[in-house]
Amino acid sequence: MTVVQVRYFGKLRELVGVKNEEYTVKEGTTVADLLLSRIPEKHSEVSKTWAETLFRTIKSEIIRNKDGTPVLDNYLIMINGKSAKLNGKLRQGDEVAIMPPFGGG
Amino acid sequence: MAGDNLKGIGDKLVVEVKIKISQKLDSLNSLVKELKKSSDEIGAITVFVGVVRGTREKEKVLRLEYEAHETLAPQTIEKIIDEQKAKHGVIDAIVEHKVGSVQVGEEVMYVLIASKHRKEGRLALAEIVDQIKHEVPIWKKEVTEKNVYWVENA
């Protein structure tokens, strides 16, 4: 099993109600699996809003790339401070930051 | 102490970029003084002061609430400044940005650029402010009399 830390910011932090969470996932779990399944399963009360906020959707259906990965709606996923691909596999100790569009200044 | 950041490189004295993201900004005067210490070649210090606006379209704004990624935000600002220093040949810079609750009329961000001449300072300042708004992991919630908005910089 692989243990990762997930950090939420801005409107997503408000949506799920926590800043950080630990997830234990099976080896080979991808970033997309985490975002599409594990997190919304844990926060089932807001899972519809989660999907519609994080991903591009048409009539609540998540739009996907040709390889099947979902299309983010201007959100940025960073793992250990570096931009992450959704089909990348999670590794032990990863810090996954889920970041809404920025609003500084 | 600004001197804590000084590093001697050959016969040049180089000051490391100062970036601060916290609940309190330093005084603008103290930052200008600090920046002036970085080189006797400085001929201009160009300053941007971001202020919390009291209106959102026709709604009265009560306050803004900022949060930032505590490590990635300063790292990204440092990278932006390094790029701009190389691009425009400015001497040094200081960026401070508030987090937490900020009231209408309060100052929320300082960007100071030290340069030999004003022209490159102005160019670098405009680009750095734009980049901070679009590339740095900082988030802003606008609380008005009627509603609450997460502001996304276009």
Coordinates of N, CA and C in Angstrom, one line a residue, chain B residues 2-139:
Chain B
A2 N 19.1 43.6 6.9 CA 19.4 43.3 5.5 C 20.7 42.7 5.3
G3 N 21.7 43.1 6.2 CA 23.0 42.6 6.0 C 23.1 41.1 6.1
D4 N 22.2 40.5 6.8 CA 22.2 39.0 7.0 C 22.1 38.3 5.6
N5 N 21.5 39.1 4.6 CA 21.3 38.4 3.3 C 22.5 38.7 2.3
L6 N 23.4 39.5 2.8 CA 24.5 39.9 1.9 C 25.5 38.8 1.6
K7 N 25.8 38.7 0.3 CA 26.8 37.7 -0.1 C 27.8 38.4 -1.0
G8 N 29.1 38.2 -0.7 CA 30.1 38.8 -1.5 C 30.4 37.9 -2.7
I9 N 30.3 38.4 -3.9 CA 30.7 37.7 -5.1 C 31.7 38.5 -5.9
G10 N 32.9 38.1 -5.8 CA 34.0 38.9 -6.4 C 34.0 40.2 -5.7
D11 N 34.0 41.3 -6.5 CA 34.0 42.6 -5.9 C 32.6 43.2 -5.9
K12 N 31.6 42.4 -6.3 CA 30.2 42.9 -6.2 C 29.5 42.4 -4.9
L13 N 28.7 43.2 -4.5 CA 27.9 42.8 -3.3 C 26.5 42.5 -3.8
V14 N 26.0 41.3 -3.6 CA 24.7 40.9 -4.1 C 23.7 40.6 -2.9
V15 N 22.6 41.2 -3.0 CA 21.6 40.9 -1.9 C 20.6 39.9 -2.4
E16 N 20.3 38.9 -1.6 CA 19.3 37.9 -2.1 C 17.9 38.6 -2.1
V17 N 17.1 38.1 -3.0 CA 15.7 38.6 -3.1 C 15.0 38.4 -1.8
K18 N 14.2 39.4 -1.4 CA 13.5 39.2 -0.1 C 12.0 39.0 -0.4
I19 N 11.5 37.9 0.0 CA 10.1 37.6 -0.2 C 9.5 37.2 1.1
K20 N 8.3 37.8 1.3 CA 7.6 37.5 2.6 C 6.1 37.4 2.4
I21 N 5.6 36.3 2.8 CA 4.2 36.1 2.8 C 3.7 35.8 4.2
S22 N 3.0 36.8 4.7 CA 2.6 36.7 6.1 C 1.4 37.6 6.4
Q23 N 1.0 37.6 7.7 CA -0.2 38.4 8.1 C 0.1 39.8 8.2
K24 N 1.4 40.2 8.2 CA 1.8 41.6 8.4 C 2.8 42.0 7.4
L25 N 2.6 43.2 6.8 CA 3.6 43.7 5.8 C 4.6 44.6 6.6
D26 N 5.8 44.6 6.2 CA 6.8 45.6 6.8 C 6.4 47.0 6.3
S27 N 7.0 48.0 7.0 CA 6.7 49.4 6.5 C 7.4 49.6 5.1
L28 N 6.7 50.3 4.3 CA 7.3 50.5 2.9 C 8.6 51.3 3.0
N29 N 8.7 52.2 4.0 CA 9.9 53.0 4.1 C 11.1 52.1 4.5
S30 N 10.8 51.1 5.4 CA 11.9 50.2 5.8 C 12.4 49.3 4.6
L31 N 11.4 48.9 3.8 CA 11.7 48.1 2.6 C 12.6 48.9 1.6
V32 N 12.2 50.2 1.4 CA 13.0 51.0 0.5 C 14.4 51.2 1.0
K33 N 14.5 51.4 2.3 CA 15.9 51.5 2.9 C 16.7 50.3 2.7
E34 N 16.0 49.2 2.9 CA 16.7 47.9 2.8 C 17.2 47.6 1.4
L35 N 16.3 47.9 0.5 CA 16.6 47.7 -0.9 C 17.8 48.6 -1.4
K36 N 17.8 49.8 -0.9 CA 18.9 50.7 -1.3 C 20.3 50.2 -0.9
K37 N 20.3 49.4 0.2 CA 21.6 48.9 0.6 C 22.2 47.9 -0.3
S38 N 21.4 47.3 -1.3 CA 21.9 46.2 -2.1 C 23.0 46.6 -3.1
S39 N 23.0 47.9 -3.5 CA 24.0 48.3 -4.4 C 24.1 49.8 -4.5
D40 N 25.3 50.4 -4.7 CA 25.3 51.8 -4.9 C 25.1 52.2 -6.3
E41 N 24.8 51.2 -7.2 CA 24.4 51.5 -8.6 C 22.9 51.8 -8.8
I42 N 22.2 51.6 -7.7 CA 20.7 51.9 -7.8 C 20.4 53.3 -8.0
G43 N 19.6 53.6 -9.1 CA 19.2 55.0 -9.4 C 17.7 55.1 -9.3
A44 N 17.0 54.0 -9.2 CA 15.5 54.1 -9.1 C 15.0 52.9 -8.3
I45 N 14.0 53.2 -7.5 CA 13.2 52.1 -6.9 C 11.7 52.3 -7.3
T46 N 11.2 51.4 -8.0 CA 9.9 51.4 -8.5 C 9.0 50.6 -7.6
V47 N 7.8 51.1 -7.3 CA 7.0 50.4 -6.2 C 5.6 50.2 -6.7
F48 N 5.0 49.0 -6.4 CA 3.6 48.8 -6.6 C 3.0 48.5 -5.2
V49 N 1.9 49.1 -4.9 CA 1.2 48.9 -3.7 C -0.2 48.4 -4.0
G50 N -0.5 47.2 -3.7 CA -1.9 46.6 -3.9 C -2.8 47.0 -2.7
V51 N -4.0 47.5 -3.0 CA -4.9 47.9 -1.9 C -6.2 47.2 -2.1
V52 N -6.8 46.9 -1.0 CA -8.1 46.2 -1.0 C -9.2 47.2 -1.5
R53 N -9.8 47.0 -2.6 CA -10.9 47.9 -3.2 C -12.2 47.6 -2.4
G54 N -12.9 48.7 -2.2 CA -14.1 48.7 -1.4 C -15.4 48.3 -2.2
T55 N -15.3 48.1 -3.5 CA -16.5 47.7 -4.2 C -16.2 46.5 -5.2
R56 N -17.2 45.7 -5.4 CA -17.1 44.7 -6.4 C -18.4 44.9 -7.3
E57 N -18.1 45.4 -8.5 CA -19.2 45.9 -9.3 C -20.1 46.9 -8.5
K58 N -21.4 46.5 -8.2 CA -22.1 47.4 -7.3 C -22.2 47.0 -5.9
E59 N -21.5 45.9 -5.5 CA -21.6 45.5 -4.1 C -20.5 46.1 -3.3
K60 N -20.9 46.3 -2.0 CA -19.9 46.8 -1.1 C -19.0 45.7 -0.5
V61 N -17.7 45.8 -0.7 CA -16.8 44.7 -0.1 C -16.6 45.0 1.3
L62 N -16.6 43.9 2.1 CA -16.4 44.0 3.6 C -14.9 43.7 3.9
R63 N -14.4 42.6 3.2 CA -13.0 42.3 3.5 C -12.5 41.2 2.4
L64 N -11.3 41.0 2.3 CA -10.7 39.9 1.5 C -10.0 38.9 2.5
E65 N -10.1 37.7 2.1 CA -9.3 36.6 2.8 C -8.4 35.9 1.9
Y66 N -7.1 35.9 2.2 CA -6.1 35.3 1.4 C -5.5 34.1 2.0
E67 N -5.2 33.1 1.2 CA -4.4 32.0 1.7 C -3.3 31.7 0.6
A68 N -2.2 31.0 1.0 CA -1.2 30.7 0.1 C -0.6 29.4 0.4
H69 N 0.0 28.8 -0.6 CA 0.8 27.6 -0.4 C 2.2 28.1 0.2
E70 N 2.4 27.7 1.4 CA 3.5 28.4 2.2 C 4.9 28.2 1.7
T71 N 5.1 27.1 0.9 CA 6.5 26.9 0.3 C 6.5 27.3 -1.2
L72 N 5.5 26.8 -1.9 CA 5.5 27.0 -3.3 C 5.3 28.5 -3.7
A73 N 4.5 29.2 -2.9 CA 4.3 30.7 -3.2 C 5.6 31.4 -3.2
P74 N 6.4 31.4 -2.1 CA 7.6 32.2 -2.2 C 8.6 31.6 -3.2
Q75 N 8.6 30.3 -3.4 CA 9.5 29.7 -4.4 C 9.2 30.2 -5.8
T76 N 7.9 30.3 -6.1 CA 7.5 30.8 -7.4 C 7.8 32.2 -7.6
I77 N 7.6 33.0 -6.6 CA 7.9 34.5 -6.7 C 9.4 34.6 -6.9
E78 N 10.2 33.8 -6.2 CA 11.7 33.9 -6.4 C 12.1 33.6 -7.8
K79 N 11.4 32.6 -8.4 CA 11.7 32.2 -9.8 C 11.4 33.3 -10.7
I80 N 10.2 33.9 -10.5 CA 9.7 35.0 -11.3 C 10.7 36.2 -11.3
I81 N 11.2 36.5 -10.1 CA 12.1 37.7 -9.9 C 13.4 37.3 -10.6
D82 N 13.9 36.1 -10.4 CA 15.2 35.8 -11.0 C 15.1 35.9 -12.5
E83 N 14.0 35.4 -13.1 CA 13.8 35.6 -14.6 C 13.7 37.0 -15.0
Q84 N 13.0 37.8 -14.2 CA 12.9 39.3 -14.6 C 14.2 40.0 -14.4
K85 N 15.0 39.6 -13.4 CA 16.3 40.3 -13.2 C 17.2 40.0 -14.4
A86 N 17.1 38.8 -14.9 CA 17.9 38.4 -16.1 C 17.4 39.1 -17.3
K87 N 16.1 39.2 -17.4 CA 15.5 39.8 -18.6 C 15.7 41.3 -18.7
H88 N 15.4 42.0 -17.6 CA 15.5 43.4 -17.7 C 16.7 44.0 -17.0
G89 N 17.5 43.2 -16.4 CA 18.8 43.7 -15.8 C 18.5 44.6 -14.6
V90 N 17.5 44.3 -13.9 CA 17.2 45.1 -12.6 C 18.2 44.5 -11.6
I91 N 18.4 45.3 -10.5 CA 19.4 44.9 -9.6 C 18.9 44.0 -8.5
D92 N 17.7 44.4 -8.0 CA 17.2 43.6 -6.9 C 15.7 43.8 -6.7
A93 N 15.0 43.1 -5.9 CA 13.6 43.2 -5.7 C 13.1 42.7 -4.3
I94 N 12.0 43.3 -3.9 CA 11.4 42.8 -2.6 C 9.9 42.6 -3.0
V95 N 9.4 41.5 -2.5 CA 7.9 41.2 -2.7 C 7.4 40.8 -1.3
E96 N 6.3 41.5 -0.9 CA 5.6 41.1 0.3 C 4.1 41.0 0.0
H97 N 3.5 39.9 0.5 CA 2.1 39.7 0.2 C 1.4 39.2 1.5
K98 N 0.3 39.8 1.8 CA -0.4 39.4 3.0 C -1.2 38.1 2.8
V99 N -1.4 37.4 3.9 CA -2.4 36.3 4.0 C -3.3 36.6 5.2
G100 N -4.4 35.9 5.2 CA -5.4 36.1 6.3 C -6.4 37.1 5.8
S101 N -7.1 37.7 6.8 CA -8.1 38.6 6.6 C -7.6 40.0 6.4
V102 N -8.0 40.7 5.3 CA -7.5 42.1 5.0 C -8.7 43.0 4.8
Q103 N -8.7 44.1 5.5 CA -9.9 45.0 5.4 C -9.8 45.9 4.2
V104 N -10.9 46.5 3.8 CA -11.0 47.5 2.7 C -10.0 48.6 3.0
G105 N -9.3 49.0 2.0 CA -8.3 50.2 2.2 C -7.0 49.7 2.7
E106 N -6.9 48.5 3.2 CA -5.6 48.0 3.7 C -4.7 47.7 2.5
E107 N -3.4 47.7 2.7 CA -2.4 47.4 1.7 C -2.2 45.8 1.8
V108 N -2.2 45.2 0.6 CA -2.1 43.8 0.6 C -0.8 43.2 0.0
M109 N -0.2 44.0 -0.9 CA 1.0 43.5 -1.6 C 1.9 44.7 -1.9
Y110 N 3.2 44.5 -1.6 CA 4.2 45.4 -2.0 C 5.2 44.7 -3.0
V111 N 5.5 45.4 -4.1 CA 6.5 44.9 -5.0 C 7.4 46.1 -5.2
L112 N 8.7 45.9 -4.9 CA 9.7 47.0 -5.1 C 10.8 46.5 -5.9
I113 N 11.1 47.3 -6.9 CA 12.2 46.9 -7.9 C 13.3 48.0 -7.8
A114 N 14.5 47.5 -7.6 CA 15.7 48.4 -7.7 C 16.4 48.3 -9.0
S115 N 16.7 49.4 -9.6 CA 17.3 49.3 -10.9 C 18.2 50.5 -11.1
K116 N 19.1 50.5 -12.1 CA 19.9 51.6 -12.4 C 19.1 52.8 -12.9
H117 N 18.2 52.5 -13.8 CA 17.3 53.5 -14.4 C 15.9 53.1 -14.3
R118 N 15.0 54.1 -14.4 CA 13.6 53.8 -14.1 C 12.9 53.0 -15.2
K119 N 13.5 53.0 -16.4 CA 12.8 52.3 -17.5 C 12.7 50.8 -17.3
E120 N 13.9 50.2 -17.0 CA 13.8 48.8 -16.8 C 13.1 48.4 -15.5
G121 N 13.1 49.3 -14.5 CA 12.4 49.1 -13.3 C 10.9 49.0 -13.5
R122 N 10.4 49.9 -14.4 CA 9.0 50.0 -14.7 C 8.5 48.7 -15.5
L123 N 9.3 48.3 -16.4 CA 9.0 47.1 -17.2 C 9.0 45.9 -16.3
A124 N 10.0 45.8 -15.5 CA 10.0 44.6 -14.6 C 8.9 44.6 -13.6
L125 N 8.6 45.7 -13.1 CA 7.5 45.8 -12.1 C 6.2 45.4 -12.7
A126 N 5.8 45.9 -13.9 CA 4.6 45.5 -14.5 C 4.5 44.0 -14.7
E127 N 5.6 43.5 -15.2 CA 5.5 42.0 -15.5 C 5.5 41.2 -14.2
I128 N 6.2 41.6 -13.2 CA 6.2 40.8 -12.0 C 4.9 40.8 -11.3
V129 N 4.2 42.0 -11.3 CA 2.9 42.1 -10.7 C 1.9 41.2 -11.4
D130 N 2.0 41.2 -12.8 CA 1.1 40.3 -13.6 C 1.4 38.8 -13.3
Q131 N 2.6 38.5 -13.2 CA 3.0 37.1 -13.0 C 2.6 36.7 -11.6
I132 N 2.7 37.5 -10.6 CA 2.3 37.1 -9.2 C 0.8 36.8 -9.2
K133 N 0.1 37.6 -10.0 CA -1.4 37.4 -10.0 C -1.8 36.1 -10.7
H134 N -1.0 35.6 -11.7 CA -1.4 34.5 -12.5 C -0.6 33.2 -12.2
E135 N 0.6 33.3 -11.6 CA 1.4 32.1 -11.5 C 1.7 31.7 -10.1
V136 N 1.3 32.5 -9.1 CA 1.7 32.2 -7.7 C 0.5 31.6 -7.0
P137 N 0.8 30.5 -6.3 CA -0.4 29.8 -5.6 C -0.8 30.6 -4.3
I138 N -1.6 31.6 -4.6 CA -2.3 32.5 -3.6 C -3.7 32.5 -4.0
W139 N -4.6 32.4 -3.0 CA -6.1 32.4 -3.3 C -6.7 33.5 -2.5

